[in-house]
Amino acid sequence: MKHFLSLESITTADMKSILRRASYFKQERSRHPQPLTGQSWGLIFSKSSTRTRVSFEVGIRELGGNVLFLNANDIQLGRGEPIKDTARVLGRMLHGAVIRTFAQDDVEEFARYSGIPTVNALTDGEHPCQILTDIFTFEELRRESIAGKVVTFVGDGACNVPASWIWAAARLDFELRIAAPTAYQPANELLRRAGGRVSVTSDLAAAARGADLLYTDVWISMGKEAESAQRLKDLAGFQINATVVRLAAPEALVMHCLPAYRGNEIDHATLEAHAETIFAEAENRLHTQKAILEWMLE
Ligand code: CP
Ligand code: NVA
């Protein structure tokens, strides 16, 4: 039984094989086999989503499966039914689950009790489907491996997206620089556990210099809305804009996992100048996640 809960538990070989299959699924979009035929998968979401929800719903259907979208507030989970009971019920009816929630422990508990393949579609701890897609997009657009390249993450370095980047750097041998204010830097414990070529600084210019990929994410992640005013103040300056792009390598890509808040983590002109890359990245969620689902069935 395979789960896709964290990039920590995905080997280098498995990541590379998923990336190769993502390219196949993109090329053969309406012609590939349908390994989920006869299966019903549930999407159980406790947070908002556009890209993840639609890419999984469409992807599961294109792989031949049925899909149920379950807003966590509409099922008894939202009224306090324990995760382990929900998991044991759904595990007897569904063939797989895709979960977006708050605590990483909750998605792991669901996987443990449900006995069905379970995907982390974003927790406070990680966003593994996103980062594998971003790497696929980098390699697709640059037509070269990410190994040996420099990726600079700018913004809230302590949230889910940079955490998955940290595990990816350890597995795929690129240099990761995280530019964030001191209070928004990843936990030392995570950095120590992951290893890899990862550096953390509050010097944005130093981190951007010579980068092959400039990457950002929202300053206010889902669940952090109460901290909005403080975050806007603390993270001001950790923005991708023309000044930062000029410091990067001449052929550097600019990516954003979206949704974007123009004027915060990226300015309007930079987002629009790199829209081709950023929306290809969004589309690639579909292709990469199909490859992840196929890998889970192996
Ligand atoms: N990037 C991403 O996960 O987008 P959604 O929140 O819209 O799913
Ligand atoms: N860090 C963001 C990612 C959104 C896709 C969040 O958790 O809201």
mmCIF file of C-alpha atoms and ligand atoms in Angstrom:
data_model
loop_
_atom_site.group_PDB
_atom_site.id
_atom_site.type_symbol
_atom_site.label_atom_id
_atom_site.label_comp_id
_atom_site.label_asym_id
_atom_site.label_seq_id
_atom_site.Cartn_x
_atom_site.Cartn_y
_atom_site.Cartn_z
ATOM 1 C CA MET A 1 0.000 0.000 0.000
ATOM 2 C CA LYS A 2 1.527 3.304 -1.055
ATOM 3 C CA HIS A 3 0.705 6.730 0.325
ATOM 4 C CA PHE A 4 1.897 10.134 -0.865
ATOM 5 C CA LEU A 5 1.976 12.133 2.356
ATOM 6 C CA SER A 6 5.340 13.889 2.434
ATOM 7 C CA LEU A 7 8.311 14.205 0.098
ATOM 8 C CA GLU A 8 10.374 12.929 3.032
ATOM 9 C CA SER A 9 9.173 9.415 2.352
ATOM 10 C CA ILE A 10 9.522 9.468 -1.435
ATOM 11 C CA THR A 11 12.839 8.154 -2.727
ATOM 12 C CA THR A 12 14.930 9.854 -5.404
ATOM 13 C CA ALA A 13 14.215 6.999 -7.813
ATOM 14 C CA ASP A 14 10.461 7.243 -7.230
ATOM 15 C CA MET A 15 10.470 11.025 -7.692
ATOM 16 C CA LYS A 16 12.325 10.666 -10.971
ATOM 17 C CA SER A 17 10.001 7.974 -12.197
ATOM 18 C CA ILE A 18 6.916 10.089 -11.325
ATOM 19 C CA LEU A 19 8.462 13.052 -13.186
ATOM 20 C CA ARG A 20 9.034 10.891 -16.275
ATOM 21 C CA ARG A 21 5.472 9.584 -16.202
ATOM 22 C CA ALA A 22 4.091 13.126 -15.779
ATOM 23 C CA SER A 23 5.636 13.961 -19.126
ATOM 24 C CA TYR A 24 3.996 10.874 -20.655
ATOM 25 C CA PHE A 25 0.589 11.781 -19.204
ATOM 26 C CA LYS A 26 0.930 15.304 -20.569
ATOM 27 C CA GLN A 27 1.816 14.115 -24.062
ATOM 28 C CA GLU A 28 -0.833 11.393 -24.154
ATOM 29 C CA ARG A 29 -3.571 13.316 -22.348
ATOM 30 C CA SER A 30 -6.562 11.761 -24.076
ATOM 31 C CA ARG A 31 -4.900 8.513 -25.111
ATOM 32 C CA HIS A 32 -3.299 7.057 -21.999
ATOM 33 C CA PRO A 33 -4.613 3.947 -20.178
ATOM 34 C CA GLN A 34 -7.166 4.250 -17.365
ATOM 35 C CA PRO A 35 -5.751 2.402 -14.356
ATOM 36 C CA LEU A 36 -8.458 3.753 -12.009
ATOM 37 C CA THR A 37 -11.309 2.141 -13.945
ATOM 38 C CA GLY A 38 -13.852 0.696 -11.509
ATOM 39 C CA GLN A 39 -12.456 2.724 -8.586
ATOM 40 C CA SER A 40 -14.048 5.493 -6.510
ATOM 41 C CA TRP A 41 -11.751 8.080 -4.904
ATOM 42 C CA GLY A 42 -12.762 10.661 -2.309
ATOM 43 C CA LEU A 43 -11.442 14.205 -2.017
ATOM 44 C CA ILE A 44 -11.853 15.317 1.611
ATOM 45 C CA PHE A 45 -11.049 19.022 1.919
ATOM 46 C CA SER A 46 -11.053 21.191 5.051
ATOM 47 C CA LYS A 47 -9.575 24.210 3.228
ATOM 48 C CA SER A 48 -10.381 26.120 0.030
ATOM 49 C CA SER A 49 -8.896 25.031 -3.282
ATOM 50 C CA THR A 50 -9.122 25.776 -6.977
ATOM 51 C CA ARG A 51 -6.130 24.081 -8.617
ATOM 52 C CA THR A 52 -5.775 21.041 -6.392
ATOM 53 C CA ARG A 53 -9.467 20.223 -6.350
ATOM 54 C CA VAL A 54 -10.008 20.585 -10.090
ATOM 55 C CA SER A 55 -6.771 18.865 -11.111
ATOM 56 C CA PHE A 56 -7.522 15.858 -8.909
ATOM 57 C CA GLU A 57 -11.185 15.674 -9.952
ATOM 58 C CA VAL A 58 -10.323 15.860 -13.653
ATOM 59 C CA GLY A 59 -7.243 13.646 -13.279
ATOM 60 C CA ILE A 60 -9.073 10.835 -11.464
ATOM 61 C CA ARG A 61 -11.839 10.899 -14.084
ATOM 62 C CA GLU A 62 -9.326 10.873 -16.955
ATOM 63 C CA LEU A 63 -7.681 7.842 -15.327
ATOM 64 C CA GLY A 64 -11.063 6.086 -15.465
ATOM 65 C CA GLY A 65 -12.140 6.546 -11.833
ATOM 66 C CA ASN A 66 -15.157 8.068 -10.110
ATOM 67 C CA VAL A 67 -14.622 10.926 -7.716
ATOM 68 C CA LEU A 68 -16.569 12.275 -4.734
ATOM 69 C CA PHE A 69 -15.784 15.734 -3.394
ATOM 70 C CA LEU A 70 -16.430 15.869 0.355
ATOM 71 C CA ASN A 71 -16.190 19.227 2.044
ATOM 72 C CA ALA A 72 -15.081 18.302 5.566
ATOM 73 C CA ASN A 73 -17.753 20.602 7.007
ATOM 74 C CA ASP A 74 -20.517 18.759 5.181
ATOM 75 C CA ILE A 75 -19.654 15.343 6.594
ATOM 76 C CA GLN A 76 -19.734 14.303 10.262
ATOM 77 C CA LEU A 77 -15.994 14.995 10.505
ATOM 78 C CA GLY A 78 -16.936 18.679 10.650
ATOM 79 C CA ARG A 79 -19.151 17.979 13.687
ATOM 80 C CA GLY A 80 -16.417 16.209 15.566
ATOM 81 C CA GLU A 81 -16.457 12.585 14.367
ATOM 82 C CA PRO A 82 -12.890 11.390 14.922
ATOM 83 C CA ILE A 83 -10.569 11.101 11.932
ATOM 84 C CA LYS A 84 -9.859 7.467 12.689
ATOM 85 C CA ASP A 85 -13.574 6.586 12.571
ATOM 86 C CA THR A 86 -14.102 8.583 9.366
ATOM 87 C CA ALA A 87 -11.079 6.808 7.881
ATOM 88 C CA ARG A 88 -12.334 3.342 8.839
ATOM 89 C CA VAL A 89 -15.730 4.033 7.257
ATOM 90 C CA LEU A 90 -14.440 5.613 4.050
ATOM 91 C CA GLY A 91 -11.718 2.995 3.716
ATOM 92 C CA ARG A 92 -14.428 0.337 3.357
ATOM 93 C CA MET A 93 -16.132 2.176 0.505
ATOM 94 C CA LEU A 94 -13.479 4.127 -1.379
ATOM 95 C CA HIS A 95 -10.377 2.933 -3.224
ATOM 96 C CA GLY A 96 -8.277 6.002 -2.419
ATOM 97 C CA ALA A 97 -8.379 9.384 -0.673
ATOM 98 C CA VAL A 98 -6.982 12.834 -1.389
ATOM 99 C CA ILE A 99 -6.944 15.010 1.719
ATOM 100 C CA ARG A 100 -6.455 18.748 2.288
ATOM 101 C CA THR A 101 -6.387 19.674 5.937
ATOM 102 C CA PHE A 102 -4.507 21.473 8.712
ATOM 103 C CA ALA A 103 -2.348 19.093 10.752
ATOM 104 C CA GLN A 104 0.072 16.739 8.983
ATOM 105 C CA ASP A 105 -0.699 14.202 11.736
ATOM 106 C CA ASP A 106 -4.340 14.119 10.612
ATOM 107 C CA VAL A 107 -3.540 13.022 7.067
ATOM 108 C CA GLU A 108 -1.134 10.428 8.460
ATOM 109 C CA GLU A 109 -3.789 9.162 10.876
ATOM 110 C CA PHE A 110 -6.289 8.910 8.015
ATOM 111 C CA ALA A 111 -3.814 6.874 5.969
ATOM 112 C CA ARG A 112 -3.121 4.570 8.890
ATOM 113 C CA TYR A 113 -6.747 3.802 9.732
ATOM 114 C CA SER A 114 -8.350 3.844 6.275
ATOM 115 C CA GLY A 115 -6.177 1.171 4.701
ATOM 116 C CA ILE A 116 -6.480 2.882 1.301
ATOM 117 C CA PRO A 117 -3.870 4.866 -0.680
ATOM 118 C CA THR A 118 -3.915 8.420 0.679
ATOM 119 C CA VAL A 119 -2.555 11.617 -0.883
ATOM 120 C CA ASN A 120 -1.609 14.796 0.980
ATOM 121 C CA ALA A 121 -3.252 17.574 -1.048
ATOM 122 C CA LEU A 122 -1.791 20.209 1.357
ATOM 123 C CA THR A 123 -1.431 20.340 5.095
ATOM 124 C CA ASP A 124 0.144 23.007 7.294
ATOM 125 C CA GLY A 125 3.275 20.853 7.115
ATOM 126 C CA GLU A 126 3.694 20.114 3.410
ATOM 127 C CA HIS A 127 2.400 20.505 -0.136
ATOM 128 C CA PRO A 128 4.170 17.604 -1.852
ATOM 129 C CA CYS A 129 2.044 17.428 -5.047
ATOM 130 C CA GLN A 130 2.774 21.099 -5.716
ATOM 131 C CA ILE A 131 6.539 20.880 -5.415
ATOM 132 C CA LEU A 132 6.850 17.772 -7.563
ATOM 133 C CA THR A 133 4.804 19.628 -10.188
ATOM 134 C CA ASP A 134 7.063 22.676 -9.905
ATOM 135 C CA ILE A 135 10.120 20.533 -10.527
ATOM 136 C CA PHE A 136 8.431 18.887 -13.501
ATOM 137 C CA THR A 137 7.645 22.364 -14.861
ATOM 138 C CA PHE A 138 11.222 23.600 -14.355
ATOM 139 C CA GLU A 139 12.664 20.594 -16.182
ATOM 140 C CA GLU A 140 10.041 20.803 -18.939
ATOM 141 C CA LEU A 141 10.619 24.486 -19.649
ATOM 142 C CA ARG A 142 14.391 24.459 -19.220
ATOM 143 C CA ARG A 143 14.818 21.078 -20.932
ATOM 144 C CA GLU A 144 17.391 20.070 -18.341
ATOM 145 C CA SER A 145 17.563 18.458 -14.938
ATOM 146 C CA ILE A 146 17.078 20.523 -11.777
ATOM 147 C CA ALA A 147 20.117 18.751 -10.265
ATOM 148 C CA GLY A 148 22.919 21.240 -9.671
ATOM 149 C CA LYS A 149 20.650 24.260 -10.160
ATOM 150 C CA VAL A 150 19.896 27.027 -7.653
ATOM 151 C CA VAL A 151 16.308 27.486 -6.428
ATOM 152 C CA THR A 152 15.539 30.568 -4.322
ATOM 153 C CA PHE A 153 12.352 30.618 -2.271
ATOM 154 C CA VAL A 154 11.255 34.116 -1.221
ATOM 155 C CA GLY A 155 8.666 34.877 1.484
ATOM 156 C CA ASP A 156 7.208 32.830 4.343
ATOM 157 C CA GLY A 157 9.955 30.254 4.703
ATOM 158 C CA ALA A 158 8.211 28.459 7.548
ATOM 159 C CA CYS A 159 5.081 27.304 5.728
ATOM 160 C CA ASN A 160 4.164 24.099 3.903
ATOM 161 C CA VAL A 161 5.528 24.968 0.444
ATOM 162 C CA PRO A 162 9.175 25.629 1.440
ATOM 163 C CA ALA A 163 9.058 22.543 3.693
ATOM 164 C CA SER A 164 8.337 20.362 0.661
ATOM 165 C CA TRP A 165 11.060 22.206 -1.279
ATOM 166 C CA ILE A 166 13.515 21.305 1.505
ATOM 167 C CA TRP A 167 12.781 17.583 1.131
ATOM 168 C CA ALA A 168 12.952 17.839 -2.662
ATOM 169 C CA ALA A 169 16.396 19.482 -2.474
ATOM 170 C CA ALA A 170 17.643 16.641 -0.321
ATOM 171 C CA ARG A 171 16.392 14.043 -2.821
ATOM 172 C CA LEU A 172 17.113 15.715 -6.175
ATOM 173 C CA ASP A 173 20.461 17.376 -5.495
ATOM 174 C CA PHE A 174 19.826 21.036 -6.231
ATOM 175 C CA GLU A 175 20.786 24.015 -4.073
ATOM 176 C CA LEU A 176 17.882 25.603 -2.187
ATOM 177 C CA ARG A 177 18.152 29.087 -0.703
ATOM 178 C CA ILE A 178 15.347 30.341 1.505
ATOM 179 C CA ALA A 179 15.070 34.123 1.889
ATOM 180 C CA ALA A 180 12.763 34.984 4.778
ATOM 181 C CA PRO A 181 12.677 37.225 7.868
ATOM 182 C CA THR A 182 14.092 35.492 10.945
ATOM 183 C CA ALA A 183 10.677 34.729 12.439
ATOM 184 C CA TYR A 184 9.533 33.082 9.184
ATOM 185 C CA GLN A 185 12.429 30.707 8.628
ATOM 186 C CA PRO A 186 12.074 26.917 8.631
ATOM 187 C CA ALA A 187 12.622 25.049 11.883
ATOM 188 C CA ASN A 188 16.219 23.966 12.517
ATOM 189 C CA GLU A 189 14.958 20.487 13.318
ATOM 190 C CA LEU A 190 13.486 20.146 9.805
ATOM 191 C CA LEU A 191 16.686 21.448 8.180
ATOM 192 C CA ARG A 192 18.811 19.075 10.216
ATOM 193 C CA ARG A 193 16.609 16.076 9.453
ATOM 194 C CA ALA A 194 16.392 16.768 5.727
ATOM 195 C CA GLY A 195 20.040 17.595 5.046
ATOM 196 C CA GLY A 196 20.835 18.576 1.458
ATOM 197 C CA ARG A 197 22.242 21.854 0.189
ATOM 198 C CA VAL A 198 19.801 24.222 1.889
ATOM 199 C CA SER A 199 20.679 27.684 3.202
ATOM 200 C CA VAL A 200 18.465 30.164 5.012
ATOM 201 C CA THR A 201 18.994 33.919 5.135
ATOM 202 C CA SER A 202 17.176 37.206 5.581
ATOM 203 C CA ASP A 203 19.381 38.733 2.873
ATOM 204 C CA LEU A 204 17.091 38.505 -0.154
ATOM 205 C CA ALA A 205 19.604 39.992 -2.607
ATOM 206 C CA ALA A 206 22.278 37.472 -1.636
ATOM 207 C CA ALA A 207 19.796 34.597 -1.999
ATOM 208 C CA ALA A 208 18.571 35.764 -5.414
ATOM 209 C CA ARG A 209 21.998 36.299 -6.958
ATOM 210 C CA GLY A 210 22.552 33.840 -9.802
ATOM 211 C CA ALA A 211 19.407 31.791 -9.051
ATOM 212 C CA ASP A 212 17.973 29.555 -11.788
ATOM 213 C CA LEU A 213 14.482 29.648 -10.276
ATOM 214 C CA LEU A 214 12.845 32.358 -8.177
ATOM 215 C CA TYR A 215 9.849 30.974 -6.328
ATOM 216 C CA THR A 216 7.276 32.458 -3.992
ATOM 217 C CA ASP A 217 4.054 31.636 -2.155
ATOM 218 C CA VAL A 218 1.456 33.676 -0.258
ATOM 219 C CA TRP A 219 2.498 35.542 2.873
ATOM 220 C CA ILE A 220 -0.726 34.517 4.625
ATOM 221 C CA SER A 221 -1.323 30.797 4.336
ATOM 222 C CA MET A 222 -4.756 29.294 4.929
ATOM 223 C CA GLY A 223 -5.353 29.181 8.665
ATOM 224 C CA LYS A 224 -3.088 32.187 9.376
ATOM 225 C CA GLU A 225 -5.664 34.870 8.610
ATOM 226 C CA ALA A 226 -5.694 36.141 12.221
ATOM 227 C CA GLU A 227 -2.015 37.095 11.769
ATOM 228 C CA SER A 228 -2.628 39.025 8.541
ATOM 229 C CA ALA A 229 -1.699 42.521 9.746
ATOM 230 C CA GLN A 230 1.478 41.325 11.454
ATOM 231 C CA ARG A 231 2.517 39.209 8.457
ATOM 232 C CA LEU A 232 2.012 42.045 5.990
ATOM 233 C CA LYS A 233 4.341 44.138 8.138
ATOM 234 C CA ASP A 234 6.937 41.450 8.814
ATOM 235 C CA LEU A 235 7.162 40.093 5.268
ATOM 236 C CA ALA A 236 7.166 43.446 3.457
ATOM 237 C CA GLY A 237 10.256 43.470 1.283
ATOM 238 C CA PHE A 238 10.285 39.703 0.705
ATOM 239 C CA GLN A 239 8.744 40.187 -2.711
ATOM 240 C CA ILE A 240 9.741 38.983 -6.177
ATOM 241 C CA ASN A 241 9.910 42.046 -8.404
ATOM 242 C CA ALA A 242 12.084 43.419 -11.220
ATOM 243 C CA THR A 243 14.940 44.287 -8.843
ATOM 244 C CA VAL A 244 15.087 40.720 -7.544
ATOM 245 C CA VAL A 245 14.701 39.190 -11.036
ATOM 246 C CA ARG A 246 17.664 41.266 -12.248
ATOM 247 C CA LEU A 247 19.885 39.610 -9.630
ATOM 248 C CA ALA A 248 18.979 36.078 -10.785
ATOM 249 C CA ALA A 249 20.592 34.230 -13.715
ATOM 250 C CA PRO A 250 19.592 35.700 -17.091
ATOM 251 C CA GLU A 251 17.446 32.689 -18.063
ATOM 252 C CA ALA A 252 15.924 32.276 -14.572
ATOM 253 C CA LEU A 253 12.314 31.148 -14.290
ATOM 254 C CA VAL A 254 9.862 32.804 -11.907
ATOM 255 C CA MET A 255 7.221 30.551 -10.361
ATOM 256 C CA HIS A 256 4.330 30.938 -7.943
ATOM 257 C CA CYS A 257 2.181 28.053 -6.676
ATOM 258 C CA LEU A 258 -0.856 30.396 -6.730
ATOM 259 C CA PRO A 259 -3.174 31.938 -5.658
ATOM 260 C CA ALA A 260 -1.124 35.154 -6.029
ATOM 261 C CA TYR A 261 -1.578 38.357 -4.062
ATOM 262 C CA ARG A 262 -0.099 40.991 -6.349
ATOM 263 C CA GLY A 263 1.709 43.683 -4.430
ATOM 264 C CA ASN A 264 2.595 41.284 -1.589
ATOM 265 C CA GLU A 265 4.806 38.315 -2.437
ATOM 266 C CA ILE A 266 5.095 39.292 -6.127
ATOM 267 C CA ASP A 267 4.381 42.511 -7.952
ATOM 268 C CA HIS A 268 1.861 42.782 -10.755
ATOM 269 C CA ALA A 269 4.348 43.336 -13.594
ATOM 270 C CA THR A 270 6.562 40.387 -12.620
ATOM 271 C CA LEU A 271 3.619 38.007 -12.339
ATOM 272 C CA GLU A 272 2.321 39.050 -15.755
ATOM 273 C CA ALA A 273 5.787 38.900 -17.325
ATOM 274 C CA HIS A 274 6.102 35.283 -16.139
ATOM 275 C CA ALA A 275 2.462 34.261 -16.597
ATOM 276 C CA GLU A 276 3.324 31.627 -19.234
ATOM 277 C CA THR A 277 5.509 29.791 -16.727
ATOM 278 C CA ILE A 278 3.183 30.293 -13.768
ATOM 279 C CA PHE A 279 0.047 29.037 -15.527
ATOM 280 C CA ALA A 280 1.914 26.123 -17.142
ATOM 281 C CA GLU A 281 2.893 25.271 -13.572
ATOM 282 C CA ALA A 282 -0.808 25.321 -12.587
ATOM 283 C CA GLU A 283 -1.788 23.115 -15.557
ATOM 284 C CA ASN A 284 0.990 20.667 -14.756
ATOM 285 C CA ARG A 285 -0.692 19.815 -11.457
ATOM 286 C CA LEU A 286 -3.035 17.666 -13.561
ATOM 287 C CA HIS A 287 -0.320 15.722 -15.368
ATOM 288 C CA THR A 288 1.979 15.269 -12.364
ATOM 289 C CA GLN A 289 -0.822 14.118 -10.068
ATOM 290 C CA LYS A 290 -1.931 11.524 -12.597
ATOM 291 C CA ALA A 291 1.613 10.170 -12.424
ATOM 292 C CA ILE A 292 1.444 10.209 -8.615
ATOM 293 C CA LEU A 293 -1.869 8.295 -8.644
ATOM 294 C CA GLU A 294 -0.460 5.723 -11.075
ATOM 295 C CA TRP A 295 2.634 5.290 -8.868
ATOM 296 C CA MET A 296 0.407 4.661 -5.851
ATOM 297 C CA LEU A 297 -1.246 1.714 -7.588
ATOM 298 C CA GLU A 298 2.050 -0.064 -8.315
HETATM 299 N N1 CP B 1 -1.515 25.868 -5.492
HETATM 300 C C1 CP B 1 -2.622 25.322 -4.973
HETATM 301 O O1 CP B 1 -2.577 24.306 -4.267
HETATM 302 O O2 CP B 1 -3.773 25.959 -5.311
HETATM 303 P P1 CP B 1 -5.218 25.698 -4.675
HETATM 304 O O3 CP B 1 -5.168 26.166 -3.242
HETATM 305 O O4 CP B 1 -6.153 26.517 -5.514
HETATM 306 O O5 CP B 1 -5.532 24.242 -4.751
HETATM 307 N N1 NVA B 2 1.108 28.207 1.740
HETATM 308 C C1 NVA B 2 -0.164 28.311 1.076
HETATM 309 C C2 NVA B 2 -0.192 27.462 -0.150
HETATM 310 C C3 NVA B 2 -1.438 27.633 -0.986
HETATM 311 C C4 NVA B 2 -1.461 26.711 -2.174
HETATM 312 C C5 NVA B 2 -1.279 27.926 2.021
HETATM 313 O O1 NVA B 2 -1.103 26.971 2.799
HETATM 314 O O2 NVA B 2 -2.325 28.591 2.025
#
